[in-house]
Short mmCIF file of C-alpha atoms in Angstrom, two decimals:
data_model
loop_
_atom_site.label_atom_id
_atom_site.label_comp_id
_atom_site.label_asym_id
_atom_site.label_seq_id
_atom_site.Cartn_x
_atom_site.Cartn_y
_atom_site.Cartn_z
CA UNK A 98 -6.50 -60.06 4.54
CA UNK A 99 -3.73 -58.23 6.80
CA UNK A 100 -2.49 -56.88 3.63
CA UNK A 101 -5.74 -55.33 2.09
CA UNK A 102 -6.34 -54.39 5.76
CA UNK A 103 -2.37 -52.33 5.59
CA UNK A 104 -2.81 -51.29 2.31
CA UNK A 105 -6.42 -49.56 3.57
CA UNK A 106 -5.11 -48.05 6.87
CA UNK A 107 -2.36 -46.52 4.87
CA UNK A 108 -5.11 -44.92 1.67
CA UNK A 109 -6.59 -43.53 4.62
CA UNK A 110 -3.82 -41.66 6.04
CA UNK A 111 -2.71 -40.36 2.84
CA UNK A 112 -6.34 -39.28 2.15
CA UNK A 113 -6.69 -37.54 5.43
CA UNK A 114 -3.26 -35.94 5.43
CA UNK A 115 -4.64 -34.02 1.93
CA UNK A 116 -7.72 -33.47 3.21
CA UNK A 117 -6.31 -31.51 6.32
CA UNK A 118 -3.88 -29.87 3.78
CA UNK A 119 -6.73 -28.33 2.12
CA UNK A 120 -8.77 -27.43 4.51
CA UNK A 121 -5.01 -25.51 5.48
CA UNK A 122 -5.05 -24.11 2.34
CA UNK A 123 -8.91 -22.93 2.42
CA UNK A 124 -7.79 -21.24 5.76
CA UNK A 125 -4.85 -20.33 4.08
CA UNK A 126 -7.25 -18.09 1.42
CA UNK A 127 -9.27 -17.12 3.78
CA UNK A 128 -7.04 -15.16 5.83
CA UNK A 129 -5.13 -13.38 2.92
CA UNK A 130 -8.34 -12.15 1.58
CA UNK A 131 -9.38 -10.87 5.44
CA UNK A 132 -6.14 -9.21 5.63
CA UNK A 133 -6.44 -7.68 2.08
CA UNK A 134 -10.19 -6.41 2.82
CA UNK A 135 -8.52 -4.49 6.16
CA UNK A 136 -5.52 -2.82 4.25
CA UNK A 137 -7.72 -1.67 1.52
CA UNK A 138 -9.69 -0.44 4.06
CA UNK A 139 -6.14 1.28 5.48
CA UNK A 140 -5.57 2.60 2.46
CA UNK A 141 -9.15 4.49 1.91
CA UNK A 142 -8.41 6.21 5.06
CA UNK A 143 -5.16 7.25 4.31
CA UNK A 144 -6.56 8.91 0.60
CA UNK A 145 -9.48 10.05 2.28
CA UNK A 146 -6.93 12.40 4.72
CA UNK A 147 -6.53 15.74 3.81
CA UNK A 148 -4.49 16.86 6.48
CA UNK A 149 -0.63 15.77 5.87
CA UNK A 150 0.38 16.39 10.01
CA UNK A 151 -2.79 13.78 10.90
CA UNK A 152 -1.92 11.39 8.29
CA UNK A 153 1.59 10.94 9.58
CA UNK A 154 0.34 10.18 12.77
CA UNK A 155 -1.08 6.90 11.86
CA UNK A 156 -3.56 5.55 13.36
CA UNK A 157 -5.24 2.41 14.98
CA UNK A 158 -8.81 0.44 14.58
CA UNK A 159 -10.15 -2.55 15.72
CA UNK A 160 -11.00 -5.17 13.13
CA UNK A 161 -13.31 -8.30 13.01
CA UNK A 162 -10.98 -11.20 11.47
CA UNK A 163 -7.40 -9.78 13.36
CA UNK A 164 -7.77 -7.58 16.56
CA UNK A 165 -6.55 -4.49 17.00
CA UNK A 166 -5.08 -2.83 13.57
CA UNK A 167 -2.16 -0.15 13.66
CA UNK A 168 -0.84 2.04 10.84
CA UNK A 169 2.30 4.22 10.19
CA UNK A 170 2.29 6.35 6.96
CA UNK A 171 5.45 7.98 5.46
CA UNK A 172 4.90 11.10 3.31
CA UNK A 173 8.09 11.54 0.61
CA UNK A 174 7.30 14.74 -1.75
CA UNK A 175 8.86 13.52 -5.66
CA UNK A 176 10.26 16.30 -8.31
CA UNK A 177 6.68 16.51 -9.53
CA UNK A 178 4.77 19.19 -7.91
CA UNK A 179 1.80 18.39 -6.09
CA UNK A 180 3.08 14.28 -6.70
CA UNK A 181 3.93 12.20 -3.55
CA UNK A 182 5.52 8.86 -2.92
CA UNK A 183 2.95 7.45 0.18
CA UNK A 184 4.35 4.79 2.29
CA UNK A 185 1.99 2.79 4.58
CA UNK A 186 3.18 0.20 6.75
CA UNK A 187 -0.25 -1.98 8.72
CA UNK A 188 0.46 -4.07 11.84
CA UNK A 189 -2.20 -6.21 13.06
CA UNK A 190 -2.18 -8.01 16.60
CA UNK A 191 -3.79 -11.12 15.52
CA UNK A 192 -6.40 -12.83 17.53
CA UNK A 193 -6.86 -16.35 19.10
CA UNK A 194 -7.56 -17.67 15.64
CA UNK A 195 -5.97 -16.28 12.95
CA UNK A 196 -2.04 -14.76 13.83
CA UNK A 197 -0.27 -10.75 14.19
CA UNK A 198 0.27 -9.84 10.79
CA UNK A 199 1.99 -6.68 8.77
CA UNK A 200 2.58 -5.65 5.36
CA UNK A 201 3.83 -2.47 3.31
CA UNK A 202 2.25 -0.97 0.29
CA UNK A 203 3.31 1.85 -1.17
CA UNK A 204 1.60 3.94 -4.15
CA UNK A 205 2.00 7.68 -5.64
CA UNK A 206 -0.93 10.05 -4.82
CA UNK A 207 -1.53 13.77 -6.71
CA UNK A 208 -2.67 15.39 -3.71
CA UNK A 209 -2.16 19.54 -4.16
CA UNK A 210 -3.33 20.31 -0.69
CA UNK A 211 -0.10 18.11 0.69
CA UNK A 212 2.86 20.82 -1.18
CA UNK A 213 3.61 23.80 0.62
CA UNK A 214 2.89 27.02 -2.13
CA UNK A 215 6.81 27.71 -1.56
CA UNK A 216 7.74 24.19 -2.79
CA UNK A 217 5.77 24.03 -5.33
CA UNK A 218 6.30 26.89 -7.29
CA UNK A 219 9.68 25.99 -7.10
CA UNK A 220 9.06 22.42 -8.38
CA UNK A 221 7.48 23.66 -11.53
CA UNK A 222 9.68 26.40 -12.24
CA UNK A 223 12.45 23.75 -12.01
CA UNK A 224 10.52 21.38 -14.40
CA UNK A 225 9.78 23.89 -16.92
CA UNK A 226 13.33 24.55 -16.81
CA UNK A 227 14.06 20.93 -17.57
CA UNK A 228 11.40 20.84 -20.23
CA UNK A 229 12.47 23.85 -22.42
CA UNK A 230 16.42 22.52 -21.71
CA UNK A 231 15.06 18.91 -23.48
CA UNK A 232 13.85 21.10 -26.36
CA UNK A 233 16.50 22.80 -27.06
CA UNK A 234 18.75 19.52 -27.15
CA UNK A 235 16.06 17.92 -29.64
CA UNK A 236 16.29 21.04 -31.45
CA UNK A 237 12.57 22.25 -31.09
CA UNK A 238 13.38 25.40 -29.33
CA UNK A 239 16.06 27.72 -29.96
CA UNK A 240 18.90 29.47 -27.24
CA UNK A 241 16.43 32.42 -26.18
CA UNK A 242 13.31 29.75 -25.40
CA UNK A 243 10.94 30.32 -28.97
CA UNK A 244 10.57 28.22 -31.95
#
């Protein structure tokens, strides 16, 4: 009897420890997805800015699920005209329940009201130069630029 009463006590504890393990892991979920949601929602704020100087200023929002929620964006042009490498790095205080959290993404965005005219032409001009010189080394164009 004391050993189907041992043998019980310890299927019991076993059974509860992976019970609270997944209700850990349901939290677990729960909590990525919430903190997802809010730096998708980062993200359609930083695509929706036009404005290059208020977009590197970051910003700040409260959230339901983590508090307050702060954001820093860095703005890198590329060799493409118009192309640039966005940076956004999300910080969020946390809240009684669920802890501070951050994260990075980063992306590419064709955005033609970011490049500065000067810039730009300049960026093309050097890629058509880099185009016709790739021609002329596959042999499609000749010295002077025509086929």
């Amino acid at each position: 009897m004391l050993l189907a009463l041992a043998l019980f006590a310890i299927g019991v504890i076993v059974l509860a420890g992976a019970y609270v393990n997944v209700l850990d892991g349901i939290e677990s979920v729960r909590t990525d997805r919430a903190f997802e949601q809010e730096m998708r929602w980062v993200r359609e704020q930083v695509l929706s800015q036009s404005d290059l100087k208020e977009l590197e200023k970051g910003g700040e929002s409260a959230t339901e699920d983590f508090g307050k929620i702060h954001w820093e964006v860095q703005v890198d042009p590329t060799d493409i005209a118009d192309l640039f490498h966005v940076s956004v790095h999300v910080m969020m205080d946390g809240t009684d329940e669920k802890a501070a959290r951050d994260g990075t993404q980063q992306f590419m965005v064709l955005r033609p009201l970011w490049s500065e005219p000067v810039d730009r032409e300049k960026l093309r001009s050097e890629s058509k130069e880099r185009l016709e010189e790739s021609r002329r080394d596959a042999g499609v164009l000749s010295k002077k630029g025509k086929k």
